[in-house]
PDB file of C-alpha atoms in Angstrom:
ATOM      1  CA  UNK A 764      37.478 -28.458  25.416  1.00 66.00           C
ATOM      2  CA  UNK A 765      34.942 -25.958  27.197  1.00 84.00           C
ATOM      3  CA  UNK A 766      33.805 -26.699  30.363  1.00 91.00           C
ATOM      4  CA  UNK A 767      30.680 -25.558  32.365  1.00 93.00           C
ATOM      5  CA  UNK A 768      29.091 -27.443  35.435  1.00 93.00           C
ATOM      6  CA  UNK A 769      26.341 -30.072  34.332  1.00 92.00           C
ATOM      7  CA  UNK A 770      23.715 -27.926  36.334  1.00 92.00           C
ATOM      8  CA  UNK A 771      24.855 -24.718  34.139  1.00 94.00           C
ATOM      9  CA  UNK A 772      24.290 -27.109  30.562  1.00 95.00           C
ATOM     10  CA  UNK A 773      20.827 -27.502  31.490  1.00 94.00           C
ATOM     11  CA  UNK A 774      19.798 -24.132  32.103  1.00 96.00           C
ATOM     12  CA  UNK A 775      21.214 -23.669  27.848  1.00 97.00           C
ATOM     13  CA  UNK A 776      17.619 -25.933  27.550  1.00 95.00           C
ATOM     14  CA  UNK A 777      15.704 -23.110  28.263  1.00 96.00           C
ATOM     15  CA  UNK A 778      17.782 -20.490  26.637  1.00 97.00           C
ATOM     16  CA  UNK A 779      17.116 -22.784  23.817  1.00 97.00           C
ATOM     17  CA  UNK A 780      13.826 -22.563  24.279  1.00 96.00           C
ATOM     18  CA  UNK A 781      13.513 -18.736  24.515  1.00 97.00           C
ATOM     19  CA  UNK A 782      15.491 -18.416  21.185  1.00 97.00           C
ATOM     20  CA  UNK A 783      13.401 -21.392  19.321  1.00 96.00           C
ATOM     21  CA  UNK A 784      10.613 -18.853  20.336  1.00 97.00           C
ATOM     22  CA  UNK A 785      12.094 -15.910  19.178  1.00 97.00           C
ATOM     23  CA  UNK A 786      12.882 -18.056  15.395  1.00 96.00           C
ATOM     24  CA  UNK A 787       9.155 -19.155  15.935  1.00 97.00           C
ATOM     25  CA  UNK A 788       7.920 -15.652  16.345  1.00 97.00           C
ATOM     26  CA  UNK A 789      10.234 -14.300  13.137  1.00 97.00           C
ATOM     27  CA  UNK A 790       8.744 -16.979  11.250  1.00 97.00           C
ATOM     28  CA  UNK A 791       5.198 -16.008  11.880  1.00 96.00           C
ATOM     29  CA  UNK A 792       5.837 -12.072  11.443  1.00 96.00           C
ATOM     30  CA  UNK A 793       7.773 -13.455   8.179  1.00 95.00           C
ATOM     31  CA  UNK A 794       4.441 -15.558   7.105  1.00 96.00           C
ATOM     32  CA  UNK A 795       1.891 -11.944   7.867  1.00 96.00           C
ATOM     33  CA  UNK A 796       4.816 -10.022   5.877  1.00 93.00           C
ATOM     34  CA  UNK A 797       4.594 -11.482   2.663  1.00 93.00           C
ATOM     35  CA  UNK A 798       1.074 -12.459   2.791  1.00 95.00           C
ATOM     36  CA  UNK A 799       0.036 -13.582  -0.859  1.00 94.00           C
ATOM     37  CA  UNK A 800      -3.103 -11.946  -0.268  1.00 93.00           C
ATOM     38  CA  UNK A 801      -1.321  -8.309   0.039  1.00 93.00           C
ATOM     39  CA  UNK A 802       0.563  -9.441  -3.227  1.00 91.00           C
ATOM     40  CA  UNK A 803      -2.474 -10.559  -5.349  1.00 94.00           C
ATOM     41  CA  UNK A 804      -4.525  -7.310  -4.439  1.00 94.00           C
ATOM     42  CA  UNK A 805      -1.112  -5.264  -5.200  1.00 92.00           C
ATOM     43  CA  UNK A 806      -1.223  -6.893  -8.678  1.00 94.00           C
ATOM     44  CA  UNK A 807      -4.935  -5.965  -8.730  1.00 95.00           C
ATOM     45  CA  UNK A 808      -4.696  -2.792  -7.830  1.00 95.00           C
ATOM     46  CA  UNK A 809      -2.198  -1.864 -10.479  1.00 95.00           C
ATOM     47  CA  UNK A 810      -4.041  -3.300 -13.072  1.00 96.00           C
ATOM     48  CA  UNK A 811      -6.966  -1.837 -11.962  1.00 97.00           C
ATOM     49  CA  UNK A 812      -5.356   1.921 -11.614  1.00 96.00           C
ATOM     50  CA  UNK A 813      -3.475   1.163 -15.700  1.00 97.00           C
ATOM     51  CA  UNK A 814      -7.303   0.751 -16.660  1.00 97.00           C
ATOM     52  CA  UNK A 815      -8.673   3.603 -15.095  1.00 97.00           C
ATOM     53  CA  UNK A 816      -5.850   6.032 -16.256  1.00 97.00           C
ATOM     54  CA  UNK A 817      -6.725   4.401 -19.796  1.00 97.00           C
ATOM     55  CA  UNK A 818     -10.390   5.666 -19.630  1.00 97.00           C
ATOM     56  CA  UNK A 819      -9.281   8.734 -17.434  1.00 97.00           C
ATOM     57  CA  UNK A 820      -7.462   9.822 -21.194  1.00 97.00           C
ATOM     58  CA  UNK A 821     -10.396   8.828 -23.578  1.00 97.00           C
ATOM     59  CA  UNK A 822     -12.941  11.205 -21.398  1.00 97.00           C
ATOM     60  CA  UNK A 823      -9.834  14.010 -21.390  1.00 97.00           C
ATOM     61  CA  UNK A 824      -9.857  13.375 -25.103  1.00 96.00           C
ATOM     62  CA  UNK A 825     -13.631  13.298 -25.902  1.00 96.00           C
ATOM     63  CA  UNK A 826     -14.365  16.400 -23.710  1.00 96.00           C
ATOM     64  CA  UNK A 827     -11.476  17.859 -25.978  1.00 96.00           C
ATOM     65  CA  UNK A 828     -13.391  16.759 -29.146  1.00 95.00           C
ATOM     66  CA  UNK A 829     -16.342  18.198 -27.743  1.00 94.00           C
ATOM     67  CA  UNK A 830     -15.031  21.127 -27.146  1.00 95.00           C
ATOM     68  CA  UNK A 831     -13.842  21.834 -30.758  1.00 94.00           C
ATOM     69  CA  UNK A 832     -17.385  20.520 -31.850  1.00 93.00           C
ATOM     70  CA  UNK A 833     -18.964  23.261 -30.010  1.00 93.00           C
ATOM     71  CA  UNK A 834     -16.704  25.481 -31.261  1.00 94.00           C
ATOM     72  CA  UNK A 835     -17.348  24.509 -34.692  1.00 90.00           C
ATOM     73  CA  UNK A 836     -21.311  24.898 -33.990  1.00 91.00           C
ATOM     74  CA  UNK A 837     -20.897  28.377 -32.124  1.00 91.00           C
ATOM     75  CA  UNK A 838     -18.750  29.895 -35.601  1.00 91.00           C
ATOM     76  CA  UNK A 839     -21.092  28.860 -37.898  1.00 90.00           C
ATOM     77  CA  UNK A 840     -23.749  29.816 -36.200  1.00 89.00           C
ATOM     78  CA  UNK A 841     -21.906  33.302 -35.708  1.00 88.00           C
ATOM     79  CA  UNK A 842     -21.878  33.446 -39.403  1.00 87.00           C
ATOM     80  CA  UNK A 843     -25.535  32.865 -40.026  1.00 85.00           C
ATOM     81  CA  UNK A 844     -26.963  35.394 -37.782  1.00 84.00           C
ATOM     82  CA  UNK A 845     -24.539  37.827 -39.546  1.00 83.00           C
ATOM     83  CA  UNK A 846     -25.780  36.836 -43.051  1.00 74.00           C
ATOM     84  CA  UNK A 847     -29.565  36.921 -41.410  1.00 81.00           C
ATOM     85  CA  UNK A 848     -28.690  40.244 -40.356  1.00 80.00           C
ATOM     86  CA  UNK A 849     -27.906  41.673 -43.534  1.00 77.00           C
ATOM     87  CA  UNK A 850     -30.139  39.379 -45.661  1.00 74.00           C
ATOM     88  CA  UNK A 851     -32.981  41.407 -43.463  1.00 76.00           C
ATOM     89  CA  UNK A 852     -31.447  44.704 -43.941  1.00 74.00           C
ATOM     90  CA  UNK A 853     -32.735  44.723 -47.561  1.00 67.00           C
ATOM     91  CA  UNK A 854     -29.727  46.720 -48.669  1.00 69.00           C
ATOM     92  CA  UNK A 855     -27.581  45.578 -51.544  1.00 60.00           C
ATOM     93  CA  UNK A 856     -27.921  44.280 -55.026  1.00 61.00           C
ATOM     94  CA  UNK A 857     -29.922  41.200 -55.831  1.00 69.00           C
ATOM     95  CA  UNK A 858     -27.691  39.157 -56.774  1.00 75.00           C
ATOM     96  CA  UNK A 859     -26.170  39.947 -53.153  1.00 67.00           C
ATOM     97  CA  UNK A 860     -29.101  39.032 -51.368  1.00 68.00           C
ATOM     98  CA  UNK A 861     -29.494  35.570 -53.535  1.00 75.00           C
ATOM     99  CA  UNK A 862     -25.993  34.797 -52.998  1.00 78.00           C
ATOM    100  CA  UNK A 863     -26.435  35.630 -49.098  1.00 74.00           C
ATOM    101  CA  UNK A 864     -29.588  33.108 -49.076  1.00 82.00           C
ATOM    102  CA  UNK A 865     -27.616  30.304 -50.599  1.00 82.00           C
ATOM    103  CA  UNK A 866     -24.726  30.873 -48.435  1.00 80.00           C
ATOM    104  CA  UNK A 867     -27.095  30.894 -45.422  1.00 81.00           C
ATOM    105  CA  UNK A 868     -28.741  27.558 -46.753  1.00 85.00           C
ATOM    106  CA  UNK A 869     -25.436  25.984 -46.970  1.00 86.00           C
ATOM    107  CA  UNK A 870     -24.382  27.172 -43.346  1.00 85.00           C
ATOM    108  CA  UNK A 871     -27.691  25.981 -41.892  1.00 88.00           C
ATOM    109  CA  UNK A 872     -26.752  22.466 -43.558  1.00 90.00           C
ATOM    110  CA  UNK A 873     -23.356  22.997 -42.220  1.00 90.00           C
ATOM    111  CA  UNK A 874     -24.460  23.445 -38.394  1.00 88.00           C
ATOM    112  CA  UNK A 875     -26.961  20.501 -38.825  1.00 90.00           C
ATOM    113  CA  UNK A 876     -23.964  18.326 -40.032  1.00 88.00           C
ATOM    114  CA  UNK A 877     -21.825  19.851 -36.639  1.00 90.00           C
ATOM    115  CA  UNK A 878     -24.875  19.218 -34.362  1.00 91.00           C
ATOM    116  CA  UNK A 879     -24.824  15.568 -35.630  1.00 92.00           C
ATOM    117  CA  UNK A 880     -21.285  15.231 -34.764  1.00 93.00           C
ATOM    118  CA  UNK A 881     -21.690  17.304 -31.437  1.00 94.00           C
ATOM    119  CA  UNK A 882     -24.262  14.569 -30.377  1.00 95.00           C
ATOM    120  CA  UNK A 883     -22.220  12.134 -31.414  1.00 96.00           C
ATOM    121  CA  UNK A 884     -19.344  12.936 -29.004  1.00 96.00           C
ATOM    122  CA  UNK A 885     -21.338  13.625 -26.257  1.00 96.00           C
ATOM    123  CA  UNK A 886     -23.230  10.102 -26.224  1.00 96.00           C
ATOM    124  CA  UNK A 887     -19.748   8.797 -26.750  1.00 96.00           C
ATOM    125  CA  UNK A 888     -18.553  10.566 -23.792  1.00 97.00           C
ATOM    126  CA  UNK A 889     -21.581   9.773 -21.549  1.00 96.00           C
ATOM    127  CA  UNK A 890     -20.678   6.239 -22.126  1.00 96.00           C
ATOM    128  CA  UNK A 891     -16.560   7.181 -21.140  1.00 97.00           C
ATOM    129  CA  UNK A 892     -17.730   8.559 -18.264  1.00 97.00           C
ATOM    130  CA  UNK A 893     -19.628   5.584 -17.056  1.00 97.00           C
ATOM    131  CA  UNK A 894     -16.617   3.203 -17.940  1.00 96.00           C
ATOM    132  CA  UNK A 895     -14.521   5.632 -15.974  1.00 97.00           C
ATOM    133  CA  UNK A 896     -17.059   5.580 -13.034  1.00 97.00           C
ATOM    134  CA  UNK A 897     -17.223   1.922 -13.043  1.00 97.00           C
ATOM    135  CA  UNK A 898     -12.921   1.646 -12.929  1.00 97.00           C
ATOM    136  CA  UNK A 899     -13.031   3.784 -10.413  1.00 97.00           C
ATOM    137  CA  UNK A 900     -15.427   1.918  -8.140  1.00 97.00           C
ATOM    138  CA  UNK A 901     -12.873  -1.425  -9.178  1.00 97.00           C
ATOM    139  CA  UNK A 902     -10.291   0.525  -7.538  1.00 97.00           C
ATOM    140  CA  UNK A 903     -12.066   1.892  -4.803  1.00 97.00           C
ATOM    141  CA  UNK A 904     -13.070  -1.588  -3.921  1.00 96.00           C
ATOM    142  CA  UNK A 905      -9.539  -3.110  -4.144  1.00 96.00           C
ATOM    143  CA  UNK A 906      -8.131  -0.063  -1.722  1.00 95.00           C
ATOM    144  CA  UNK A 907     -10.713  -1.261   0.312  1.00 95.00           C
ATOM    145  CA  UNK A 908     -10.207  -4.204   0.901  1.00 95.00           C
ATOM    146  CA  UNK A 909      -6.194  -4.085   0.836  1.00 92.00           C
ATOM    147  CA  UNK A 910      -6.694  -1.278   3.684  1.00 92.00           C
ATOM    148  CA  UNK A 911      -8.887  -3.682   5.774  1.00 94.00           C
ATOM    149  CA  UNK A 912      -6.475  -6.333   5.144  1.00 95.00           C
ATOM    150  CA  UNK A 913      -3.709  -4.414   5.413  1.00 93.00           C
ATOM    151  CA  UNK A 914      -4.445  -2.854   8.843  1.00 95.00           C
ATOM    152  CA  UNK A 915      -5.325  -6.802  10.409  1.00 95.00           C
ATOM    153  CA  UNK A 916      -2.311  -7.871   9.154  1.00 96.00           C
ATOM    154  CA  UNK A 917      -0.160  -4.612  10.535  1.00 96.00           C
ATOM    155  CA  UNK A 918      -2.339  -5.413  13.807  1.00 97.00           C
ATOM    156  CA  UNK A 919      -0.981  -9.206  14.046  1.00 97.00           C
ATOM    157  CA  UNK A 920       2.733  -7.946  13.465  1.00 97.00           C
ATOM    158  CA  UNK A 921       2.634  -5.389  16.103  1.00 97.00           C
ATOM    159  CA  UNK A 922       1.156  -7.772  18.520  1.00 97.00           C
ATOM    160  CA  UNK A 923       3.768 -10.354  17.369  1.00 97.00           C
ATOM    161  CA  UNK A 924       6.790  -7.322  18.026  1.00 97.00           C
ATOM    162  CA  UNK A 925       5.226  -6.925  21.082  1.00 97.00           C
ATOM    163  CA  UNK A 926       5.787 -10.766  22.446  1.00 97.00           C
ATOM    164  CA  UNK A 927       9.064 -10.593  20.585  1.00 97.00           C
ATOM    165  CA  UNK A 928      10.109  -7.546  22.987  1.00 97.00           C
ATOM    166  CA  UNK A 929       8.855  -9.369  26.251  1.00 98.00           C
ATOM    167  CA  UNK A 930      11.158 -12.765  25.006  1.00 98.00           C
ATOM    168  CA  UNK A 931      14.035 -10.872  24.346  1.00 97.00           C
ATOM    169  CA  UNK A 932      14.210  -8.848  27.778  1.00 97.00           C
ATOM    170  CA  UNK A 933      13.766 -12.077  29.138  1.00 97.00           C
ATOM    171  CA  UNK A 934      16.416 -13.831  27.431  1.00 97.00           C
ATOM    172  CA  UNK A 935      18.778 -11.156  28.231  1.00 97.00           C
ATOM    173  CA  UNK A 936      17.977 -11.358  31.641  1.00 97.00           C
ATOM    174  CA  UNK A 937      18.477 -15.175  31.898  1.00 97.00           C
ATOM    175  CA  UNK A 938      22.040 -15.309  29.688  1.00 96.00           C
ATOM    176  CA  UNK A 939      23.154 -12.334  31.854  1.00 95.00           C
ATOM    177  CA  UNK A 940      23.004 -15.410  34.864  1.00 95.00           C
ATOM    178  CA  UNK A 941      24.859 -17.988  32.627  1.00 95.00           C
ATOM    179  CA  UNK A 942      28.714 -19.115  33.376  1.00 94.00           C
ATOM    180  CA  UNK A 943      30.280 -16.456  30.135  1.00 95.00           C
ATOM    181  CA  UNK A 944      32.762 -18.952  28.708  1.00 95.00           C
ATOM    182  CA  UNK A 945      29.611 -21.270  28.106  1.00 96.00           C
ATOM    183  CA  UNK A 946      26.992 -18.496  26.655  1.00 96.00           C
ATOM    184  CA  UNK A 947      29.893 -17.865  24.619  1.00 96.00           C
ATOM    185  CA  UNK A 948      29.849 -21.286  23.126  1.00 96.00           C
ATOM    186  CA  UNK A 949      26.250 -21.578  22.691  1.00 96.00           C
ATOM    187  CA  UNK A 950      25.909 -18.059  20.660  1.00 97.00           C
ATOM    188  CA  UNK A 951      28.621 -19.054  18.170  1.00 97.00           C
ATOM    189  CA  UNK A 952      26.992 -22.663  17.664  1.00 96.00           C
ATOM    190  CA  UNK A 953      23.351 -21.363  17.323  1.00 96.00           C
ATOM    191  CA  UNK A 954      25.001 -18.607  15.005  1.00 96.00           C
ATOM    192  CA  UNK A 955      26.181 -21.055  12.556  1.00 95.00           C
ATOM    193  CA  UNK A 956      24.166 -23.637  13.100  1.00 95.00           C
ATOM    194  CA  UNK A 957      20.176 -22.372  13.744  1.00 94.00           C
ATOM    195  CA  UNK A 958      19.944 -24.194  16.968  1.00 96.00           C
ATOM    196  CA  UNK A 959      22.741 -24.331  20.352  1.00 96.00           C
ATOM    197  CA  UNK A 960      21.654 -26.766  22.268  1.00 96.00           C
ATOM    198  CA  UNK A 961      19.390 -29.829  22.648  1.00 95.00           C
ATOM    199  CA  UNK A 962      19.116 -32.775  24.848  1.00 93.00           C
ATOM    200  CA  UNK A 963      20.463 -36.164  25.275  1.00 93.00           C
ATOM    201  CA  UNK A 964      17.993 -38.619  26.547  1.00 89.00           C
ATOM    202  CA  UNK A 965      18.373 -42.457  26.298  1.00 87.00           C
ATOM    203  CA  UNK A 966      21.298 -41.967  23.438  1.00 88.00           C
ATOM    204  CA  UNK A 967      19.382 -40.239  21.349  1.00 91.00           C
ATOM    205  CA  UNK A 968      20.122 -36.455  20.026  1.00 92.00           C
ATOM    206  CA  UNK A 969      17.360 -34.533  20.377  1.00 92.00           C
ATOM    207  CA  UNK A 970      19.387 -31.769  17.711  1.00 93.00           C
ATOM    208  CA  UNK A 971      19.641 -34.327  15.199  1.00 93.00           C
ATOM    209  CA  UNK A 972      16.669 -36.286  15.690  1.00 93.00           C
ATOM    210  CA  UNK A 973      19.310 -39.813  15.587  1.00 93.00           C
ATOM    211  CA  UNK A 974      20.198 -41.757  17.725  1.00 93.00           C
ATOM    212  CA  UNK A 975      23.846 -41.760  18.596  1.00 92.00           C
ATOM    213  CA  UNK A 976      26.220 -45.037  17.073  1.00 93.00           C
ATOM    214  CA  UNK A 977      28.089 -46.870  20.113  1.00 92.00           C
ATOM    215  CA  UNK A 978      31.010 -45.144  19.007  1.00 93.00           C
ATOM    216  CA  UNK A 979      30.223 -41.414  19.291  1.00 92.00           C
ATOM    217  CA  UNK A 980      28.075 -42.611  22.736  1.00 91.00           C
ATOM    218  CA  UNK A 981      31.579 -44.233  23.899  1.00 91.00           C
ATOM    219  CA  UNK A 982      33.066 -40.997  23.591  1.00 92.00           C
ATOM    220  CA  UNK A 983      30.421 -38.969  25.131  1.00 90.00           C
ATOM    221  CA  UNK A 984      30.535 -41.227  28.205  1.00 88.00           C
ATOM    222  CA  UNK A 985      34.435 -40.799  28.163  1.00 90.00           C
ATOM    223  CA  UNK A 986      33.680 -36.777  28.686  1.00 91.00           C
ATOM    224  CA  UNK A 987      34.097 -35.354  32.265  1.00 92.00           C
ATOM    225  CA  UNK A 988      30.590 -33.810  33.758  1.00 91.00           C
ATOM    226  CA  UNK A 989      31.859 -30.279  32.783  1.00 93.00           C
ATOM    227  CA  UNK A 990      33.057 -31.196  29.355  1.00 94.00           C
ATOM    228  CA  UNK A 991      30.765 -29.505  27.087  1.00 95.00           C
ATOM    229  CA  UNK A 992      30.101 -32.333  24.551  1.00 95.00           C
ATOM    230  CA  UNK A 993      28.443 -32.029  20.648  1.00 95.00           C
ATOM    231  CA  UNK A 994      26.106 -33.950  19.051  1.00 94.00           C
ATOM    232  CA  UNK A 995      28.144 -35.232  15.887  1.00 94.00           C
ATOM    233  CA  UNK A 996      25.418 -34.891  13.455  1.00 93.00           C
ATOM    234  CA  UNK A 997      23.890 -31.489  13.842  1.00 94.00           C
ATOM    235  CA  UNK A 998      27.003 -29.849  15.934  1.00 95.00           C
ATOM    236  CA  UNK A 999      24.752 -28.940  18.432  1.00 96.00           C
ATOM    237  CA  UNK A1000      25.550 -28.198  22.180  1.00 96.00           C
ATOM    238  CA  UNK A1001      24.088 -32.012  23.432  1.00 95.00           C
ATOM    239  CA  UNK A1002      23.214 -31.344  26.970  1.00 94.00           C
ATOM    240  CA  UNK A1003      22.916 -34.018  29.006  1.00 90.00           C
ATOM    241  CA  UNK A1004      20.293 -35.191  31.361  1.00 76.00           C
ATOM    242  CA  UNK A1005      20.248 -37.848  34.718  1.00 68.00           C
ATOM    243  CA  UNK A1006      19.076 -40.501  32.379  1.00 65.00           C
ATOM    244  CA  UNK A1007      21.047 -39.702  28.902  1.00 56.00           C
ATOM    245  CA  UNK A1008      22.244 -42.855  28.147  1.00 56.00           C
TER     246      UNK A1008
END
């Protein structure tokens, strides 16, 4: 059985207490990490950037289609100032000049049918656009507020590593002090267990929350001082004090 000097067990109390702070502090950064807040705007956001990529391609594709419209205008039109041209030149036969007058009509009609369309696709696209403005500001307003959220919650975690720095010097500082054989007890019990050590105090275990059955208190009263003794429901180091029976 390991041994340590009663007044060495007590000190593992408050090396208990510097490592319940430490699992207290990991909990807390663990809560800020996985804030459901960050998760729900991350959702958000990418449902938010899939609908603005979606309008981002139907004002690529209109301006497109508005191009070619234009394009469509601007050749026609080419083609009825060259008829114009030599409609008003006066040269050729007749039947030249009528044909030239009907094929002009029939252009005209052609560029008033294009126009139509080209007005078309532009009111269309003013109305893209202003989707697409609209998405944006969606998005815009989520990266907001996850950067504002983001940067309290990255200023709570550094605060918390900061504590978590100041514990840990001063844990090392006070286990450097403790008897070795016992440190070396209480690091594999907290390992496997989550806790090392915890009172005694008027029978009950203060690892386990019970109190102890006259049995297992028989056998802790049958331990030498130095015996280092466990409490038989958690496994905890039981440490105990002047009055722990």
């Amino acid at each position: 059985m390991a041994k340590a000097a009663p007044a060495e067990q007590l000190k593992l109390l408050e090396l208990q207490g510097l490592d319940a702070k430490l699992k207290s502090l990991a909990g807390r950064r663990k809560v800020l990490e996985n804030d459901p807040r960050i998760t729900d705007l991350t959702d958000a956001l990418s449902v938010a950037n899939g609908e603005l990529g979606a309008a981002k391609v139907a004002v690529h594709d209109a301006e497109a289609e508005l191009r070619r419209a234009e394009a469509d205008v601007e050749q026609v039109a080419s083609r009825i100032e060259r008829d114009e041209t030599r409609l008003n030149s006066g040269t050729g036969l007749s039947k030249d000049l009528v044909a030239l007058q009907n094929d002009i009509a029939s252009l005209t009609k052609r560029r008033s049918d294009l126009e139509d369309v080209e007005l078309e696709i532009l009111e269309r696209l003013d109305t893209l656009r202003e989707r697409q403005a609209a998405q944006q500001a969606i998005v815009d307003d989520i990266q907001g507020s996850f950067g504002g959220i983001r940067a309290e919650l990255d200023e709570a975690i550094a605060e918390i590593a900061a504590e978590e720095t100041v514990v840990r010097g001063q844990r090392a500082a006070f286990a450097e002090a403790l008897d070795a054989g016992m440190l070396a007890v209480y690091e594999k019990t907290i390992a496997k267990r989550g806790v090392g050590a915890a009172r005694l105090f008027h029978g009950k275990s203060e690892g386990s929350g019970m109190m102890l059955s006259p049995g297992d208190l028989a056998e802790v009263k049958a331990a030498a001082e130095d015996d280092i003794v466990f409490c038989p429901d958690s496994g905890v180091i039981l440490v105990r004090s002047a009055e722990w029976n």
